[in-house]
Coordinates of C-alpha atoms in Angstrom, one line a residue:
Chain A
X1 CA 122.8 -23.6 40.5
X2 CA 126.3 -23.7 41.6
X3 CA 127.0 -20.5 43.5
X4 CA 127.3 -21.0 47.3
X5 CA 125.6 -18.5 49.6
X6 CA 124.8 -18.5 53.3
X7 CA 122.0 -20.9 54.3
X8 CA 120.6 -20.0 57.8
X9 CA 120.3 -23.2 59.9
X10 CA 120.9 -24.0 63.5
X11 CA 123.8 -26.4 63.5
X12 CA 127.1 -26.9 65.3
X13 CA 129.0 -25.7 62.3
X14 CA 126.8 -22.6 62.0
X15 CA 127.5 -21.7 65.6
X16 CA 131.3 -22.0 65.4
X17 CA 133.3 -18.8 65.3
X18 CA 134.1 -17.9 61.7
X19 CA 137.9 -17.8 62.5
X20 CA 137.8 -21.4 63.7
X21 CA 136.0 -22.3 60.5
X22 CA 138.6 -20.5 58.5
X23 CA 141.4 -22.4 60.4
X24 CA 139.7 -25.7 59.8
X25 CA 139.3 -25.0 56.2
X26 CA 142.9 -24.1 56.0
X27 CA 144.0 -27.3 57.7
X28 CA 141.8 -29.4 55.4
X29 CA 143.1 -27.7 52.3
X30 CA 146.7 -28.0 53.4
X31 CA 146.3 -31.7 54.3
X32 CA 144.6 -32.3 51.0
X33 CA 147.7 -30.9 49.3
X34 CA 150.1 -32.6 51.7
X35 CA 149.0 -36.2 51.0
X36 CA 149.0 -37.8 47.6
X37 CA 147.7 -41.2 48.6
X38 CA 144.0 -41.6 47.8
X39 CA 143.2 -43.4 51.0
X40 CA 144.4 -40.5 53.1
X41 CA 142.5 -38.0 51.0
X42 CA 139.4 -40.2 51.2
X43 CA 139.6 -39.8 55.0
X44 CA 139.6 -36.0 54.5
X45 CA 136.7 -36.3 52.1
X46 CA 134.7 -38.3 54.7
X47 CA 135.3 -35.6 57.2
X48 CA 134.0 -33.0 54.8
X49 CA 131.0 -35.0 53.9
X50 CA 130.2 -35.6 57.6
X51 CA 130.4 -31.8 58.1
X52 CA 128.0 -31.3 55.2
X53 CA 125.5 -33.7 56.8
X54 CA 125.9 -32.3 60.3
X55 CA 125.3 -28.7 59.1
X56 CA 122.2 -29.8 57.2
X57 CA 123.5 -28.4 53.9
X58 CA 121.8 -29.5 50.7
X59 CA 123.5 -32.5 49.1
X60 CA 122.0 -31.4 45.8
X61 CA 124.6 -28.8 45.7
X62 CA 127.4 -31.4 45.9
X63 CA 125.6 -33.5 43.3
X64 CA 125.7 -30.4 40.9
X65 CA 129.3 -29.9 41.6
X66 CA 130.1 -33.5 40.8
X67 CA 128.0 -33.3 37.6
X68 CA 130.0 -30.3 36.3
X69 CA 133.3 -31.7 37.5
X70 CA 133.0 -35.2 36.0
X71 CA 134.4 -34.3 32.6
X72 CA 137.5 -32.6 34.0
X73 CA 137.9 -35.4 36.6
X74 CA 138.0 -38.0 33.8
X75 CA 140.6 -36.0 31.9
X76 CA 142.8 -35.5 34.9
X77 CA 142.6 -39.1 35.9
X78 CA 143.4 -40.2 32.3
X79 CA 146.4 -38.0 32.0
X80 CA 147.9 -39.2 35.3
X81 CA 147.2 -42.8 34.5
X82 CA 148.9 -42.5 31.1
X83 CA 151.9 -40.5 32.0
X84 CA 152.7 -41.3 35.6
X85 CA 156.1 -43.0 35.7
X86 CA 155.2 -45.9 38.0
X87 CA 157.2 -49.0 38.8
X88 CA 154.5 -51.6 39.3
X89 CA 153.0 -52.2 35.9
X90 CA 149.4 -53.1 35.6
X91 CA 149.1 -53.1 31.9
X92 CA 151.4 -52.9 29.0
X93 CA 150.3 -51.2 25.8
X94 CA 152.3 -51.0 22.6
X95 CA 150.1 -48.4 21.0
X96 CA 151.0 -45.6 18.6
X97 CA 150.4 -43.1 21.4
X98 CA 153.6 -44.3 22.9
X99 CA 155.2 -41.7 20.7
X100 CA 153.8 -38.7 22.4
X101 CA 155.3 -39.3 25.8
X102 CA 153.3 -42.3 26.9
X103 CA 155.7 -44.8 28.3
X104 CA 153.6 -47.8 27.1
X105 CA 152.9 -48.9 30.7
X106 CA 149.9 -48.2 32.9
X107 CA 151.2 -48.5 36.5
X108 CA 149.5 -49.1 39.8
X109 CA 151.1 -45.9 41.1
X110 CA 149.6 -44.0 38.1
X111 CA 146.1 -45.2 38.9
X112 CA 146.5 -44.3 42.6
X113 CA 148.0 -40.9 41.9
X114 CA 145.3 -40.1 39.3
X115 CA 142.6 -41.0 41.9
X116 CA 144.4 -38.9 44.5
X117 CA 144.5 -35.9 42.2
X118 CA 140.7 -36.1 41.5
X119 CA 139.9 -36.7 45.2
X120 CA 142.1 -33.8 46.2
X121 CA 140.1 -31.5 43.9
X122 CA 136.8 -32.9 45.2
X123 CA 137.9 -32.2 48.8
X124 CA 138.9 -28.6 47.9
X125 CA 135.6 -27.9 46.1
X126 CA 133.4 -29.5 48.7
X127 CA 135.2 -27.9 51.7
X128 CA 135.2 -24.3 50.6
X129 CA 131.4 -24.0 50.4
X130 CA 131.1 -25.3 53.9
X131 CA 132.5 -22.0 55.2
X132 CA 130.5 -19.8 52.9
X133 CA 127.2 -21.7 53.5
X134 CA 127.4 -21.7 57.2
X135 CA 128.7 -18.2 57.8
X136 CA 126.8 -14.9 57.3
X137 CA 128.9 -12.5 55.2
X138 CA 129.1 -10.0 58.0
X139 CA 130.7 -12.6 60.3
X140 CA 133.1 -13.7 57.6
X141 CA 134.3 -10.1 57.1
X142 CA 134.7 -9.7 60.8
X143 CA 136.7 -12.9 61.0
X144 CA 139.0 -11.8 58.2
X145 CA 139.5 -8.5 59.9
X146 CA 140.3 -10.2 63.2
X147 CA 143.0 -12.2 61.6
X148 CA 144.5 -8.9 60.5
X149 CA 143.4 -8.8 56.9
X150 CA 142.7 -5.1 56.0
X151 CA 139.0 -4.4 55.9
X152 CA 139.2 -3.2 52.3
X153 CA 140.5 -6.6 51.1
X154 CA 138.1 -8.5 53.3
X155 CA 135.3 -6.5 51.8
X156 CA 136.5 -7.2 48.2
X157 CA 136.8 -10.9 49.0
X158 CA 133.4 -11.3 50.5
X159 CA 131.7 -9.2 47.9
X160 CA 133.2 -11.3 45.2
X161 CA 132.0 -14.5 46.9
X162 CA 128.5 -13.2 47.2
X163 CA 128.5 -12.0 43.5
X164 CA 128.1 -15.5 42.0
X165 CA 124.8 -16.4 43.6
X166 CA 123.4 -12.9 42.9
X167 CA 124.5 -13.2 39.3
X168 CA 122.8 -16.5 39.1
X169 CA 119.5 -15.2 40.4
X170 CA 119.7 -12.3 37.9
X171 CA 120.5 -14.6 35.0
X172 CA 117.5 -16.8 36.0
X173 CA 115.2 -13.8 36.0
X174 CA 116.6 -12.5 32.6
X175 CA 116.1 -15.9 31.1
X176 CA 112.5 -16.0 32.2
X177 CA 111.9 -12.4 30.8
X178 CA 113.4 -13.4 27.5
X179 CA 111.4 -16.7 27.3
X180 CA 108.3 -14.6 27.6
X181 CA 109.0 -12.8 24.4
X182 CA 110.2 -15.8 22.4
X183 CA 113.9 -15.3 22.9
X184 CA 115.9 -17.9 24.7
X185 CA 114.2 -21.1 23.5
X186 CA 117.2 -22.1 21.5
X187 CA 116.3 -25.6 20.3
X188 CA 116.6 -26.4 16.6
X189 CA 118.3 -23.1 15.7
X190 CA 121.4 -22.5 13.8
X191 CA 124.6 -21.5 15.5
X192 CA 124.5 -17.9 14.5
X193 CA 121.1 -17.4 15.9
X194 CA 122.1 -19.2 19.0
X195 CA 125.1 -16.9 19.4
X196 CA 123.0 -13.8 18.9
X197 CA 120.4 -15.1 21.4
X198 CA 123.1 -15.7 24.0
X199 CA 123.5 -11.9 23.9
X200 CA 120.0 -11.7 25.2
X201 CA 121.3 -13.1 28.4
X202 CA 124.7 -11.6 28.6
X203 CA 124.0 -8.0 27.7
X204 CA 121.4 -7.4 30.4
X205 CA 123.4 -9.5 32.9
X206 CA 126.6 -7.6 32.4
X207 CA 125.0 -4.1 32.2
X208 CA 122.9 -5.0 35.3
X209 CA 126.1 -5.9 37.2
X210 CA 127.7 -2.6 36.2
X211 CA 124.7 -0.7 37.4
X212 CA 124.7 -2.7 40.7
X213 CA 128.4 -2.0 41.3
X214 CA 127.8 1.7 40.7
X215 CA 125.0 1.6 43.2
X216 CA 127.2 -0.3 45.6
X217 CA 129.9 2.2 45.2
X218 CA 127.6 5.1 46.1
X219 CA 126.1 3.2 48.9
X220 CA 129.3 2.3 50.6
X221 CA 130.8 5.7 49.9
X222 CA 127.9 7.4 51.6
X223 CA 128.5 5.2 54.6
X224 CA 132.1 6.4 54.9
X225 CA 133.8 3.4 53.4
X226 CA 137.5 3.8 53.8
X227 CA 137.3 6.6 56.3
X228 CA 140.7 7.1 57.9
X229 CA 139.5 6.5 61.5
X230 CA 139.6 3.0 62.8
X231 CA 136.2 1.4 62.4
X232 CA 134.2 -0.5 64.9
X233 CA 131.8 -3.3 64.4
X234 CA 128.2 -3.9 65.3
X235 CA 128.9 -7.6 65.7
X236 CA 131.5 -8.8 68.1
X237 CA 132.7 -12.4 68.2
X238 CA 134.3 -14.2 71.1
X239 CA 136.0 -17.5 71.0
X240 CA 134.1 -20.0 73.2
X241 CA 135.7 -23.0 74.8
X242 CA 134.5 -25.3 72.0
X243 CA 136.0 -22.9 69.5
X244 CA 139.3 -22.9 71.2
X245 CA 139.2 -26.7 71.6
X246 CA 138.6 -27.1 67.9
X247 CA 141.3 -24.6 67.0
X248 CA 143.8 -26.7 69.1
X249 CA 142.5 -29.9 67.6
X250 CA 142.9 -28.6 64.0
X251 CA 146.4 -27.4 64.8
X252 CA 147.2 -30.9 66.1
X253 CA 145.7 -32.4 63.0
X254 CA 147.9 -30.2 60.9
X255 CA 151.0 -31.1 62.8
X256 CA 150.1 -34.8 62.8
X257 CA 149.5 -34.7 59.0
X258 CA 152.8 -33.0 58.3
X259 CA 154.6 -35.4 60.6
X260 CA 153.1 -38.4 58.8
X261 CA 154.2 -36.9 55.5
X262 CA 157.7 -36.4 56.8
X263 CA 157.7 -40.0 57.8
X264 CA 156.9 -40.7 54.2
X265 CA 153.4 -41.9 54.9
X266 CA 150.4 -40.8 52.9
X267 CA 152.3 -40.6 49.7
X268 CA 152.7 -43.1 46.9
X269 CA 155.9 -44.9 47.0
Chain B
X1 CA 82.1 -11.8 27.1
X2 CA 81.3 -15.5 26.9
X3 CA 80.8 -17.7 29.9
X4 CA 83.7 -20.0 29.2
X5 CA 86.6 -18.7 31.4
X6 CA 89.8 -17.9 29.5
X7 CA 91.8 -18.7 32.6
X8 CA 90.8 -21.4 35.0
X9 CA 92.9 -22.2 38.1
X10 CA 92.0 -25.2 40.1
X11 CA 93.4 -26.0 43.5
X12 CA 96.8 -24.5 42.7
X13 CA 99.6 -25.2 45.1
X14 CA 103.2 -24.2 44.7
X15 CA 106.2 -25.1 46.9
X16 CA 109.6 -23.6 45.9
X17 CA 112.6 -25.8 45.8
X18 CA 113.8 -24.2 49.1
X19 CA 110.7 -25.5 50.8
X20 CA 108.7 -22.3 51.0
X21 CA 105.1 -22.9 50.3
X22 CA 104.0 -19.9 48.3
X23 CA 100.5 -21.0 47.2
X24 CA 97.9 -23.0 49.1
X25 CA 95.1 -24.1 46.9
X26 CA 94.1 -21.2 44.6
X27 CA 90.8 -21.4 42.7
X28 CA 90.2 -18.8 40.2
X29 CA 88.0 -18.2 37.1
X30 CA 88.8 -15.3 34.8
X31 CA 86.5 -14.4 31.9
X32 CA 87.6 -13.0 28.6
X33 CA 88.1 -9.2 28.7
X34 CA 88.3 -8.8 32.5
X35 CA 90.6 -6.3 34.0
X36 CA 91.9 -7.7 37.2
X37 CA 94.3 -6.3 39.8
X38 CA 96.2 -8.6 42.2
X39 CA 97.2 -6.9 45.4
X40 CA 98.8 -8.1 48.7
X41 CA 101.8 -7.7 50.8
X42 CA 105.2 -8.8 49.5
X43 CA 105.5 -12.5 49.8
X44 CA 101.8 -13.1 49.6
X45 CA 102.1 -15.1 46.4
X46 CA 101.0 -12.6 43.8
X47 CA 104.0 -13.1 41.5
X48 CA 104.1 -16.8 42.1
X49 CA 100.4 -17.0 41.0
X50 CA 101.0 -14.8 37.9
X51 CA 104.1 -16.8 36.8
X52 CA 102.0 -19.9 36.7
X53 CA 99.8 -18.4 34.0
X54 CA 102.4 -18.6 31.3
X55 CA 104.4 -21.6 32.5
X56 CA 107.3 -19.8 34.1
X57 CA 106.5 -21.8 37.2
X58 CA 104.9 -25.3 37.2
X59 CA 102.2 -26.2 39.8
X60 CA 103.3 -28.5 42.6
X61 CA 99.7 -29.5 42.7
X62 CA 96.6 -28.5 40.8
X63 CA 95.8 -27.5 37.3
X64 CA 95.6 -24.4 35.1
X65 CA 93.5 -24.2 32.0
X66 CA 93.8 -21.4 29.4
X67 CA 91.0 -21.2 26.9
X68 CA 89.9 -24.6 28.2
X69 CA 93.2 -26.3 27.6
X70 CA 95.4 -27.7 30.3
X71 CA 98.7 -25.8 30.0
X72 CA 101.0 -28.2 31.9
X73 CA 102.4 -29.9 28.8
X74 CA 102.9 -26.6 26.9
X75 CA 106.3 -24.9 26.5
X76 CA 106.8 -21.3 27.6
X77 CA 107.5 -20.3 24.0
X78 CA 104.1 -21.6 23.0
X79 CA 102.3 -20.1 26.0
X80 CA 103.9 -16.7 25.5
X81 CA 101.8 -16.3 22.3
X82 CA 98.7 -16.6 24.4
X83 CA 99.7 -15.0 27.6
X84 CA 102.1 -12.0 27.5
X85 CA 104.0 -11.5 30.7
X86 CA 105.6 -8.0 31.1
X87 CA 108.4 -8.1 33.8
X88 CA 108.8 -5.3 36.2
X89 CA 112.3 -4.3 35.1
X90 CA 112.6 -3.6 31.4
X91 CA 116.4 -3.9 31.6
X92 CA 116.1 -7.6 32.2
X93 CA 114.9 -7.8 28.6
X94 CA 116.5 -5.2 26.4
X95 CA 119.8 -6.0 24.7
X96 CA 119.6 -5.0 21.0
X97 CA 121.1 -2.0 19.3
X98 CA 117.8 -0.3 18.3
X99 CA 114.2 -0.3 19.4
X100 CA 113.1 -1.7 16.1
X101 CA 115.6 -4.6 16.3
X102 CA 114.5 -5.2 19.9
X103 CA 110.9 -5.7 18.9
X104 CA 111.7 -7.8 15.8
X105 CA 114.2 -10.1 17.5
X106 CA 111.7 -12.3 19.4
X107 CA 109.5 -12.4 16.3
X108 CA 112.3 -13.7 14.2
X109 CA 113.0 -16.5 16.7
X110 CA 109.4 -17.4 16.8
X111 CA 109.6 -18.0 13.0
X112 CA 107.4 -15.2 11.6
X113 CA 107.8 -14.5 7.9
X114 CA 109.7 -11.3 7.0
X115 CA 106.6 -9.4 5.7
X116 CA 104.5 -10.4 8.7
X117 CA 107.3 -9.7 11.1
X118 CA 107.7 -6.2 9.6
X119 CA 104.0 -5.5 9.8
X120 CA 103.9 -6.6 13.5
X121 CA 106.9 -4.4 14.3
X122 CA 105.2 -1.4 12.7
X123 CA 101.9 -2.0 14.5
X124 CA 103.6 -2.5 17.8
X125 CA 105.8 0.7 17.4
X126 CA 102.7 2.7 16.4
X127 CA 100.7 1.3 19.3
X128 CA 103.3 2.2 21.8
X129 CA 104.1 5.6 20.3
X130 CA 107.7 4.6 19.6
X131 CA 107.9 5.4 15.9
X132 CA 110.1 8.4 16.5
X133 CA 112.4 6.3 18.7
X134 CA 112.7 3.3 16.4
X135 CA 116.4 3.8 15.6
X136 CA 117.4 4.8 19.1
X137 CA 119.5 2.6 21.3
X138 CA 117.2 1.2 24.0
X139 CA 119.8 2.1 26.7
X140 CA 119.7 5.8 25.8
X141 CA 116.0 5.9 26.6
X142 CA 114.3 7.0 29.8
X143 CA 113.0 4.3 32.1
X144 CA 109.4 5.1 31.0
X145 CA 110.4 4.7 27.4
X146 CA 112.3 1.5 28.1
X147 CA 109.3 0.1 29.8
X148 CA 107.2 0.9 26.7
X149 CA 109.7 -0.9 24.5
X150 CA 109.5 -3.9 26.7
X151 CA 105.7 -3.8 26.4
X152 CA 106.0 -3.3 22.6
X153 CA 108.1 -6.5 22.4
X154 CA 105.3 -8.5 24.0
X155 CA 102.6 -6.7 22.1
X156 CA 104.2 -7.7 18.8
X157 CA 103.5 -11.3 19.6
X158 CA 99.8 -10.3 20.0
X159 CA 98.8 -12.4 23.0
X160 CA 95.2 -11.9 24.1
X161 CA 96.0 -12.1 27.8
X162 CA 98.4 -9.7 29.5
X163 CA 100.1 -10.1 32.8
X164 CA 101.9 -7.0 34.1
X165 CA 104.1 -7.3 37.2
X166 CA 104.2 -4.0 39.1
X167 CA 104.1 -1.9 35.9
X168 CA 104.2 1.5 37.7
X169 CA 106.8 0.7 40.4
X170 CA 109.7 3.1 40.0
X171 CA 108.0 5.2 37.5
X172 CA 107.3 8.9 37.9
X173 CA 103.7 10.2 37.7
X174 CA 103.7 10.6 33.9
X175 CA 105.5 7.4 33.3
X176 CA 103.0 5.5 35.4
X177 CA 100.1 7.3 33.8
X178 CA 101.4 6.5 30.3
X179 CA 101.7 2.8 31.1
X180 CA 98.2 2.7 32.7
X181 CA 96.9 4.3 29.5
X182 CA 98.6 1.6 27.4
X183 CA 97.0 -1.1 29.6
X184 CA 93.6 0.6 29.4
X185 CA 94.0 0.6 25.6
X186 CA 94.8 -3.1 25.5
X187 CA 91.8 -3.7 27.6
X188 CA 89.6 -1.6 25.3
X189 CA 90.8 -3.9 22.5
X190 CA 89.3 -6.8 24.3
X191 CA 92.4 -8.2 25.9
X192 CA 92.2 -9.8 29.3
X193 CA 94.4 -7.9 31.8
X194 CA 95.9 -9.0 35.0
X195 CA 98.2 -6.5 36.9
X196 CA 100.1 -7.0 40.0
X197 CA 100.4 -3.8 41.9
X198 CA 100.7 -1.9 45.2
X199 CA 99.1 1.2 43.8
X200 CA 95.6 1.2 45.4
X201 CA 94.5 4.3 43.5
X202 CA 95.3 2.6 40.2
X203 CA 93.3 -0.4 41.4
X204 CA 90.3 1.7 42.4
X205 CA 90.2 3.7 39.2
X206 CA 91.0 1.1 36.6
X207 CA 90.4 -2.5 37.7
X208 CA 87.0 -4.3 37.4
X209 CA 88.0 -6.9 39.9
X210 CA 90.4 -7.0 42.8
X211 CA 92.1 -10.1 44.1
X212 CA 93.7 -9.7 47.5
X213 CA 96.3 -12.3 48.3
X214 CA 97.4 -13.2 51.8
X215 CA 99.8 -15.9 52.8
X216 CA 99.3 -17.8 49.5
X217 CA 95.5 -17.7 49.6
X218 CA 92.9 -15.5 48.1
X219 CA 91.5 -13.3 50.9
X220 CA 89.2 -11.1 48.8
X221 CA 87.9 -11.5 45.3
X222 CA 85.5 -8.8 44.4
X223 CA 84.9 -5.6 42.4
X224 CA 86.9 -2.7 43.8
X225 CA 83.7 -1.0 45.2
X226 CA 83.0 -4.1 47.3
X227 CA 86.6 -4.9 48.2
X228 CA 87.5 -1.4 49.5
X229 CA 84.3 -1.4 51.6
X230 CA 85.9 -3.9 54.0
X231 CA 88.2 -1.5 55.7
X232 CA 88.8 -3.7 58.8
X233 CA 89.7 -6.7 56.7
X234 CA 92.0 -4.6 54.5
X235 CA 93.8 -3.3 57.6
X236 CA 94.3 -6.8 58.8
X237 CA 96.0 -7.6 55.5
X238 CA 98.1 -4.4 55.8
X239 CA 96.4 -2.8 52.9
X240 CA 94.7 0.6 52.8
X241 CA 91.9 1.7 50.5
X242 CA 92.6 4.9 48.5
X243 CA 92.4 8.1 50.5
X244 CA 89.2 9.3 48.8
X245 CA 87.5 6.0 49.7
X246 CA 88.5 6.3 53.3
X247 CA 87.6 9.9 53.5
X248 CA 84.1 9.3 52.1
X249 CA 83.6 6.5 54.7
X250 CA 84.7 8.8 57.5
X251 CA 82.1 11.3 56.3
X252 CA 79.4 8.7 56.6
X253 CA 79.2 7.3 53.1
X254 CA 77.6 3.8 53.1
X255 CA 77.2 1.2 50.5
X256 CA 79.7 0.4 47.8
X257 CA 83.0 2.2 48.3
X258 CA 83.5 5.5 46.4
X259 CA 86.6 5.0 44.3
X260 CA 87.5 8.3 42.6
X261 CA 87.4 12.0 43.1
X262 CA 84.5 12.6 40.6
X263 CA 82.4 10.1 42.4
X264 CA 83.2 11.6 45.7
X265 CA 82.4 15.1 44.4
X266 CA 79.0 14.0 43.1
X267 CA 78.1 12.6 46.4
X268 CA 79.2 15.6 48.4
X269 CA 77.4 17.9 46.0
X270 CA 74.3 15.8 46.3
X271 CA 74.3 15.7 50.0
X272 CA 74.8 19.5 50.2
X273 CA 71.9 20.0 47.9
X274 CA 69.6 17.7 49.9
X275 CA 70.7 19.5 53.0
X276 CA 69.9 22.8 51.5
X277 CA 66.5 21.6 50.5
X278 CA 65.9 20.3 54.0
X279 CA 66.7 23.7 55.3
X280 CA 64.4 25.3 52.9
X281 CA 61.7 23.1 54.1

């Protein structure tokens, strides 16, 4: 299972104001894109992993991410290594692939840059679920509204985020129902049958989602979604001292990161 | 009925990956041809128990034998020929363009010959009264009819044990009635039936044995007449006996619980008569 959804726990991260978590996420993502040296990005990754551990989130989830990502990561790494125009050669190859743009040299910079690209993506993928898994949807909507995102968009955003886990649950249930009548046990079948059998999952899944969204439409309409009067919220959030402190800290981290970058640090030279 | 149980559950424990312990040591023997209702609050472990019977869930601890054979090494596709599991929502199952295709699709994947497949489809259609609807698109049918198509798909595999997960939930009176008749029919054919339900009237009128689950354990395992006698215990488990049962007990009926209106009428009639006679004396 890959979809991230809220996991109720009592941790430091869970108690933080959602706006602060949004800010921290923003800083982490910006810094991940600012630096292109793997060591700097590794530091960011360490921060993210520490946060996972401190929030008591399941590392199984990260493992699954890594599992799905390995193939793409290898590809990205290989492309950077082969085509990065570096100056410190590690290996010279006079292979026929030289004709398709490969310079014939694998450089130290290329290897570092490839590693940085992969790490960068890992940081991004591991950081985003931190927010979703430690924040109830209602708080997340509120946080988005508080930073002046129109409620309608905040709602669309959070609904989309909660869609994946609910789709996964439904898919699991459908698979079980199909297994019970002999459909869905695809081993040793030819491709055509396999294709047809995949409809056994997709058709109920898609139709079910349509039905759900129709129900959601009626449900929110009957609760005056989009009414022209300004809405109020059941939940109210207040920034505590620790929230403010962390906001300032993440702002400083962002400034520090950008300064380093302007001093030509954290990149591959 | 022979004495060898068709289903034998020994010390079954189940813990979900998220750490929730859903079953705490279930022991259960079910004989061939029994009609069993499993009741209990949401989260009491009913569905978790039922899903173990055809391998949809694997025991964390304990063992399940069906027809005397340990099922842990068996695949769901093998088990589904012995234990038919009908899910609550037929829409999780239907995807073909016609009712007939829907029923034959699973059979095809299970590797039945064309002639045998056709025979099974025909039988199943007839059994569920779907012959008129065979060319209809399943999604144009009413919920009750879709539910019957879902049952027909399982029926075509001809398992001898059926598990129904809340078959009447969301159905109107006639829809529910028609499904109950189907289940009764399967039972009359000698199939072993296990239904999960919240409908106490249905339990009282149809089941031969009631299993009340509570917190992952079996709280009561008795015939309905005995189970519904224990009003205090039922109340503790947030369950209520059927109205007619409660009424008869309020009026002073003692002994095995009265389960249906005819039984209740007989009793009232009888007591009136004896009262009349007493007066006459």
